[in-house]
PDB file of C-alpha atoms in Angstrom:
ATOM      1  CA  MET A   1      33.241 124.548  17.855  1.00 56.00           C
ATOM      2  CA  MET A   2      31.022 121.612  17.146  1.00 54.00           C
ATOM      3  CA  GLY A   3      31.601 120.779  21.506  1.00 60.00           C
ATOM      4  CA  LEU A   4      30.351 124.146  22.269  1.00 71.00           C
ATOM      5  CA  MET A   5      27.148 123.621  19.764  1.00 69.00           C
ATOM      6  CA  VAL A   6      26.057 120.472  21.827  1.00 66.00           C
ATOM      7  CA  LEU A   7      26.801 122.048  25.212  1.00 74.00           C
ATOM      8  CA  GLY A   8      24.457 125.402  24.001  1.00 78.00           C
ATOM      9  CA  PHE A   9      22.101 122.307  23.733  1.00 76.00           C
ATOM     10  CA  PHE A  10      22.054 120.894  26.392  1.00 77.00           C
ATOM     11  CA  ALA A  11      21.953 124.275  27.796  1.00 84.00           C
ATOM     12  CA  VAL A  12      18.608 125.504  25.840  1.00 86.00           C
ATOM     13  CA  TYR A  13      16.965 122.392  26.571  1.00 83.00           C
ATOM     14  CA  LEU A  14      17.763 122.329  30.563  1.00 86.00           C
ATOM     15  CA  LEU A  15      16.301 126.075  30.746  1.00 90.00           C
ATOM     16  CA  ILE A  16      13.299 124.855  28.645  1.00 90.00           C
ATOM     17  CA  SER A  17      13.017 121.760  31.025  1.00 87.00           C
ATOM     18  CA  ILE A  18      13.004 124.000  33.721  1.00 90.00           C
ATOM     19  CA  TRP A  19      10.178 125.772  32.662  1.00 93.00           C
ATOM     20  CA  VAL A  20       8.117 123.404  31.599  1.00 90.00           C
ATOM     21  CA  THR A  21       8.190 121.719  35.411  1.00 90.00           C
ATOM     22  CA  SER A  22       7.796 124.851  36.973  1.00 91.00           C
ATOM     23  CA  LYS A  23       5.088 125.485  34.751  1.00 88.00           C
ATOM     24  CA  ALA A  24       3.606 122.087  35.108  1.00 89.00           C
ATOM     25  CA  ALA A  25       3.514 122.290  39.062  1.00 88.00           C
ATOM     26  CA  SER A  26       2.342 125.860  39.222  1.00 90.00           C
ATOM     27  CA  TRP A  27      -0.815 124.321  37.384  1.00 88.00           C
ATOM     28  CA  ALA A  28      -0.825 121.311  39.791  1.00 85.00           C
ATOM     29  CA  LYS A  29      -0.598 124.525  43.195  1.00 86.00           C
ATOM     30  CA  ALA A  30      -3.143 125.703  41.404  1.00 86.00           C
ATOM     31  CA  ASN A  31      -5.979 123.237  40.586  1.00 87.00           C
ATOM     32  CA  ASN A  32      -5.487 121.824  44.235  1.00 86.00           C
ATOM     33  CA  LYS A  33      -3.161 118.574  42.975  1.00 85.00           C
ATOM     34  CA  LYS A  34       0.195 117.803  43.836  1.00 90.00           C
ATOM     35  CA  PRO A  35       2.927 120.326  42.420  1.00 86.00           C
ATOM     36  CA  TRP A  36       5.705 117.575  43.053  1.00 88.00           C
ATOM     37  CA  LEU A  37       4.543 114.798  41.472  1.00 89.00           C
ATOM     38  CA  TRP A  38       3.073 116.756  38.673  1.00 89.00           C
ATOM     39  CA  GLY A  39       6.169 118.230  38.788  1.00 88.00           C
ATOM     40  CA  GLY A  40       8.267 115.332  38.767  1.00 90.00           C
ATOM     41  CA  LEU A  41       6.070 114.082  35.633  1.00 90.00           C
ATOM     42  CA  ALA A  42       7.030 117.235  33.397  1.00 90.00           C
ATOM     43  CA  ALA A  43      10.426 116.405  34.288  1.00 89.00           C
ATOM     44  CA  PHE A  44      10.620 112.848  33.703  1.00 90.00           C
ATOM     45  CA  MET A  45       8.386 113.641  30.067  1.00 91.00           C
ATOM     46  CA  MET A  46      11.011 116.563  29.388  1.00 89.00           C
ATOM     47  CA  TYR A  47      13.589 114.435  29.889  1.00 86.00           C
ATOM     48  CA  ASN A  48      12.556 110.759  28.102  1.00 86.00           C
ATOM     49  CA  LEU A  49      11.845 112.941  25.151  1.00 86.00           C
ATOM     50  CA  VAL A  50      15.346 113.356  23.624  1.00 85.00           C
ATOM     51  CA  PHE A  51      17.293 111.615  26.174  1.00 88.00           C
ATOM     52  CA  TRP A  52      15.598 107.871  26.642  1.00 89.00           C
ATOM     53  CA  ASP A  53      18.247 106.047  24.694  1.00 90.00           C
ATOM     54  CA  TRP A  54      21.241 107.646  26.760  1.00 90.00           C
ATOM     55  CA  ILE A  55      22.613 105.764  29.543  1.00 92.00           C
ATOM     56  CA  PRO A  56      20.475 102.204  27.876  1.00 93.00           C
ATOM     57  CA  THR A  57      22.517 102.835  24.972  1.00 93.00           C
ATOM     58  CA  LEU A  58      25.736 103.271  27.176  1.00 92.00           C
ATOM     59  CA  VAL A  59      24.982  99.806  28.829  1.00 94.00           C
ATOM     60  CA  ALA A  60      24.463  98.098  25.953  1.00 94.00           C
ATOM     61  CA  HIS A  61      27.657  99.391  24.337  1.00 93.00           C
ATOM     62  CA  LYS A  62      30.233  98.682  27.393  1.00 92.00           C
ATOM     63  CA  TYR A  63      27.908  94.885  27.335  1.00 94.00           C
ATOM     64  CA  TYR A  64      28.644  93.911  23.627  1.00 93.00           C
ATOM     65  CA  CYS A  65      33.045  95.506  24.008  1.00 93.00           C
ATOM     66  CA  SER A  66      32.707  92.865  26.898  1.00 91.00           C
ATOM     67  CA  THR A  67      31.035  89.918  25.800  1.00 92.00           C
ATOM     68  CA  GLN A  68      31.169  89.814  21.642  1.00 92.00           C
ATOM     69  CA  ALA A  69      34.381  91.985  20.718  1.00 93.00           C
ATOM     70  CA  GLY A  70      37.913  90.410  19.852  1.00 92.00           C
ATOM     71  CA  PHE A  71      40.439  89.811  17.111  1.00 93.00           C
ATOM     72  CA  TRP A  72      40.453  86.207  16.546  1.00 94.00           C
ATOM     73  CA  VAL A  73      43.247  84.787  14.169  1.00 95.00           C
ATOM     74  CA  TYR A  74      42.014  81.486  12.282  1.00 96.00           C
ATOM     75  CA  LYS A  75      45.168  81.276  10.197  1.00 95.00           C
ATOM     76  CA  THR A  76      48.438  82.887  10.430  1.00 95.00           C
ATOM     77  CA  PRO A  77      49.503  83.915   7.119  1.00 94.00           C
ATOM     78  CA  GLU A  78      52.521  81.410   7.583  1.00 94.00           C
ATOM     79  CA  GLN A  79      49.837  78.649   7.982  1.00 95.00           C
ATOM     80  CA  TRP A  80      47.553  79.745   5.073  1.00 94.00           C
ATOM     81  CA  MET A  81      50.517  79.732   2.860  1.00 92.00           C
ATOM     82  CA  LYS A  82      51.825  76.285   3.792  1.00 93.00           C
ATOM     83  CA  GLU A  83      48.312  74.855   3.534  1.00 94.00           C
ATOM     84  CA  ASN A  84      48.215  75.730   0.234  1.00 92.00           C
ATOM     85  CA  PRO A  85      51.426  74.803  -1.566  1.00 92.00           C
ATOM     86  CA  GLU A  86      50.030  75.751  -5.265  1.00 92.00           C
ATOM     87  CA  LEU A  87      50.420  79.573  -4.412  1.00 90.00           C
ATOM     88  CA  THR A  88      52.874  81.501  -6.839  1.00 90.00           C
ATOM     89  CA  LYS A  89      55.161  84.255  -6.276  1.00 89.00           C
ATOM     90  CA  GLU A  90      52.601  86.025  -8.243  1.00 90.00           C
ATOM     91  CA  ASP A  91      49.932  84.816  -5.816  1.00 90.00           C
ATOM     92  CA  LEU A  92      51.533  86.351  -2.501  1.00 91.00           C
ATOM     93  CA  LYS A  93      52.485  89.629  -4.659  1.00 90.00           C
ATOM     94  CA  PRO A  94      51.128  92.291  -2.871  1.00 89.00           C
ATOM     95  CA  TYR A  95      48.559  94.500  -4.409  1.00 84.00           C
ATOM     96  CA  VAL A  96      49.500  98.009  -5.379  1.00 75.00           C
ATOM     97  CA  GLU A  97      46.914 100.325  -6.407  1.00 64.00           C
ATOM     98  CA  GLY A  98      48.516 102.745  -9.540  1.00 51.00           C
ATOM     99  CA  ASP A  99      52.207 104.145  -8.393  1.00 40.00           C
ATOM    100  CA  LYS A 100      50.919 105.693  -5.255  1.00 44.00           C
ATOM    101  CA  GLY A 101      52.442 102.756  -3.131  1.00 39.00           C
ATOM    102  CA  ARG A 102      48.698 101.898  -1.134  1.00 41.00           C
ATOM    103  CA  HIS A 103      47.521  98.284  -1.097  1.00 42.00           C
ATOM    104  CA  ILE A 104      43.433  99.485  -1.480  1.00 43.00           C
ATOM    105  CA  VAL A 105      40.934  98.866  -3.989  1.00 42.00           C
ATOM    106  CA  LEU A 106      37.366  98.811  -3.285  1.00 43.00           C
ATOM    107  CA  TYR A 107      35.265  96.163  -4.917  1.00 41.00           C
ATOM    108  CA  ALA A 108      31.462  96.201  -5.604  1.00 39.00           C
ATOM    109  CA  GLY A 109      28.930  93.335  -5.277  1.00 40.00           C
ATOM    110  CA  THR A 110      30.683  91.192  -2.191  1.00 45.00           C
ATOM    111  CA  PRO A 111      28.039  89.869  -0.047  1.00 45.00           C
ATOM    112  CA  ASN A 112      27.410  92.125   3.125  1.00 50.00           C
ATOM    113  CA  ALA A 113      30.902  94.223   2.678  1.00 55.00           C
ATOM    114  CA  VAL A 114      30.446  97.818   2.802  1.00 68.00           C
ATOM    115  CA  GLY A 115      33.998  98.081   1.114  1.00 79.00           C
ATOM    116  CA  VAL A 116      36.745  95.557   0.265  1.00 86.00           C
ATOM    117  CA  ARG A 117      40.900  95.802   0.539  1.00 86.00           C
ATOM    118  CA  LYS A 118      42.533  93.462  -2.074  1.00 88.00           C
ATOM    119  CA  ILE A 119      46.053  92.504  -0.438  1.00 91.00           C
ATOM    120  CA  ASN A 120      47.398  89.775  -2.923  1.00 91.00           C
ATOM    121  CA  ARG A 121      45.656  87.924  -5.676  1.00 91.00           C
ATOM    122  CA  ARG A 122      44.261  85.716  -3.115  1.00 93.00           C
ATOM    123  CA  ILE A 123      43.725  87.684   0.467  1.00 94.00           C
ATOM    124  CA  PHE A 124      41.240  90.189   0.565  1.00 93.00           C
ATOM    125  CA  ASN A 125      40.265  92.062   3.682  1.00 92.00           C
ATOM    126  CA  ALA A 126      36.227  92.877   4.071  1.00 91.00           C
ATOM    127  CA  PHE A 127      34.714  95.954   6.337  1.00 88.00           C
ATOM    128  CA  ASP A 128      30.930  94.826   7.200  1.00 88.00           C
ATOM    129  CA  ILE A 129      28.755  97.115   9.399  1.00 87.00           C
ATOM    130  CA  GLN A 130      25.675  94.872  11.131  1.00 86.00           C
ATOM    131  CA  LYS A 131      23.077  96.671  12.796  1.00 86.00           C
ATOM    132  CA  ILE A 132      22.242  94.779  16.596  1.00 88.00           C
ATOM    133  CA  GLU A 133      18.365  94.452  16.896  1.00 81.00           C
ATOM    134  CA  GLY A 134      16.686  96.452  19.148  1.00 85.00           C
ATOM    135  CA  LEU A 135      15.354 100.125  18.977  1.00 87.00           C
ATOM    136  CA  LEU A 136      19.195 100.983  20.580  1.00 91.00           C
ATOM    137  CA  PRO A 137      21.539 102.571  17.778  1.00 90.00           C
ATOM    138  CA  ILE A 138      24.394  99.333  18.412  1.00 92.00           C
ATOM    139  CA  GLN A 139      26.177  98.278  15.356  1.00 91.00           C
ATOM    140  CA  LYS A 140      28.859  95.437  14.985  1.00 91.00           C
ATOM    141  CA  GLN A 141      31.481  96.829  12.912  1.00 90.00           C
ATOM    142  CA  VAL A 142      33.424  93.176  11.383  1.00 92.00           C
ATOM    143  CA  ASP A 143      36.684  93.264   9.379  1.00 92.00           C
ATOM    144  CA  TYR A 144      38.037  90.293   8.354  1.00 93.00           C
ATOM    145  CA  PHE A 145      40.483  88.891   5.909  1.00 95.00           C
ATOM    146  CA  TYR A 146      39.747  85.669   3.956  1.00 94.00           C
ATOM    147  CA  ASP A 147      40.822  83.566   1.160  1.00 94.00           C
ATOM    148  CA  ILE A 148      39.088  84.585  -1.949  1.00 91.00           C
ATOM    149  CA  LYS A 149      39.644  80.719  -4.051  1.00 91.00           C
ATOM    150  CA  THR A 150      37.981  79.457  -0.800  1.00 89.00           C
ATOM    151  CA  ASN A 151      35.981  82.280   0.457  1.00 89.00           C
ATOM    152  CA  LEU A 152      37.311  80.838   4.669  1.00 92.00           C
ATOM    153  CA  ARG A 153      38.076  83.544   6.923  1.00 94.00           C
ATOM    154  CA  THR A 154      41.741  83.476   8.029  1.00 95.00           C
ATOM    155  CA  ALA A 155      41.274  86.363  10.732  1.00 96.00           C
ATOM    156  CA  THR A 156      38.802  88.474  12.128  1.00 94.00           C
ATOM    157  CA  LEU A 157      38.089  91.841  14.383  1.00 94.00           C
ATOM    158  CA  LEU A 158      34.738  92.779  16.061  1.00 94.00           C
ATOM    159  CA  ASP A 159      34.616  95.801  17.637  1.00 93.00           C
ATOM    160  CA  ILE A 160      31.372  97.302  18.631  1.00 93.00           C
ATOM    161  CA  THR A 161      29.877 100.863  18.192  1.00 90.00           C
ATOM    162  CA  SER A 162      27.219 103.150  18.811  1.00 90.00           C
ATOM    163  CA  GLY A 163      25.417 106.047  17.443  1.00 86.00           C
ATOM    164  CA  TYR A 164      22.735 107.262  14.753  1.00 80.00           C
ATOM    165  CA  GLY A 165      23.947 106.714  10.979  1.00 65.00           C
ATOM    166  CA  ASN A 166      26.644 105.453   9.469  1.00 56.00           C
ATOM    167  CA  PRO A 167      29.224 105.894  12.470  1.00 49.00           C
ATOM    168  CA  MET A 168      32.459 106.758   8.956  1.00 49.00           C
ATOM    169  CA  THR A 169      30.255 109.305   8.704  1.00 46.00           C
ATOM    170  CA  THR A 170      27.105 110.971  10.454  1.00 42.00           C
ATOM    171  CA  GLY A 171      27.682 108.809  13.674  1.00 47.00           C
ATOM    172  CA  GLY A 172      30.014 111.471  15.562  1.00 50.00           C
ATOM    173  CA  ILE A 173      29.033 114.184  16.892  1.00 49.00           C
ATOM    174  CA  LEU A 174      27.714 116.042  13.877  1.00 48.00           C
ATOM    175  CA  GLY A 175      24.998 113.354  13.967  1.00 58.00           C
ATOM    176  CA  PHE A 176      21.812 113.028  15.663  1.00 68.00           C
ATOM    177  CA  LYS A 177      21.983 112.691  19.090  1.00 77.00           C
ATOM    178  CA  GLY A 178      25.700 113.038  18.474  1.00 77.00           C
ATOM    179  CA  TRP A 179      26.035 112.187  22.060  1.00 78.00           C
ATOM    180  CA  LEU A 180      25.490 108.756  21.689  1.00 84.00           C
ATOM    181  CA  ALA A 181      28.319 107.770  19.214  1.00 83.00           C
ATOM    182  CA  ASN A 182      31.364 106.077  20.289  1.00 83.00           C
ATOM    183  CA  ASP A 183      33.121 104.896  17.402  1.00 82.00           C
ATOM    184  CA  GLY A 184      34.845 101.491  19.093  1.00 87.00           C
ATOM    185  CA  CYS A 185      35.613  99.539  22.257  1.00 90.00           C
ATOM    186  CA  GLN A 186      38.485 100.527  24.585  1.00 82.00           C
ATOM    187  CA  ASN A 187      39.207  97.378  24.573  1.00 78.00           C
ATOM    188  CA  PRO A 188      42.741  95.919  23.897  1.00 75.00           C
ATOM    189  CA  LYS A 189      41.058  92.422  22.481  1.00 73.00           C
ATOM    190  CA  VAL A 190      39.899  95.015  19.619  1.00 78.00           C
ATOM    191  CA  ASP A 191      42.992  96.682  19.330  1.00 78.00           C
ATOM    192  CA  ARG A 192      43.117  97.671  15.047  1.00 81.00           C
ATOM    193  CA  ILE A 193      47.528  97.591  15.455  1.00 84.00           C
ATOM    194  CA  ASN A 194      47.223  93.980  15.733  1.00 87.00           C
ATOM    195  CA  LEU A 195      44.747  93.925  12.889  1.00 89.00           C
ATOM    196  CA  ASN A 196      46.888  96.160  11.165  1.00 89.00           C
ATOM    197  CA  GLN A 197      50.444  93.834  11.695  1.00 92.00           C
ATOM    198  CA  TYR A 198      48.174  91.093  10.572  1.00 93.00           C
ATOM    199  CA  SER A 199      48.054  92.791   7.184  1.00 92.00           C
ATOM    200  CA  GLN A 200      51.472  93.399   7.176  1.00 92.00           C
ATOM    201  CA  ASN A 201      52.489  90.112   7.766  1.00 92.00           C
ATOM    202  CA  ILE A 202      50.043  88.718   4.823  1.00 92.00           C
ATOM    203  CA  VAL A 203      51.951  91.935   2.505  1.00 90.00           C
ATOM    204  CA  GLU A 204      55.402  90.508   3.811  1.00 89.00           C
ATOM    205  CA  LEU A 205      55.094  87.038   1.778  1.00 87.00           C
ATOM    206  CA  GLY A 206      55.096  88.696  -1.046  1.00 80.00           C
ATOM    207  CA  GLU A 207      58.029  90.560  -0.217  1.00 75.00           C
ATOM    208  CA  ARG A 208      60.476  87.765   0.706  1.00 69.00           C
TER     209      ARG A 208
END
């Protein structure tokens, strides 16, 4: 349904653009000016009125995906455990929210974090969205694990999204200029399977 609405918008805007271009060319011809020049200027204006950021956003998204996106492990769960011999079984016990069996809870007050997921007593998983400077709607999504005692990261996933508004809510097809929305890089370097497996490996430390 929403796809049809977007196609409908394109169709209506195309018809309006053709009408404006035609009127500009007719005016130029009637006033002894170059119809192709004024018609071209009108078409260029109508395109850029709405779509000026379309191609630049696609190019920028691809560039940042190829140059900045990725998943980096600074310490494997086993390395982290070996470097912290004071860890107790209670420290490693997976956090469970109530009786739902989910290792998820949100905390307020974490610097630069949209949300924080508690894995165990020491390891937290934070999620952050950072706008890349400039006019284009390009954002970095940073998903990282850190030791709350040392405040050092153990792993980071950096993905690139595009679109106006919060990519988790209004950045999609429902958002302003929804055709610019891209929820991440199509890149094996940012495969969230790696992130989920890393999280599961931490959970398993406390289940052994």
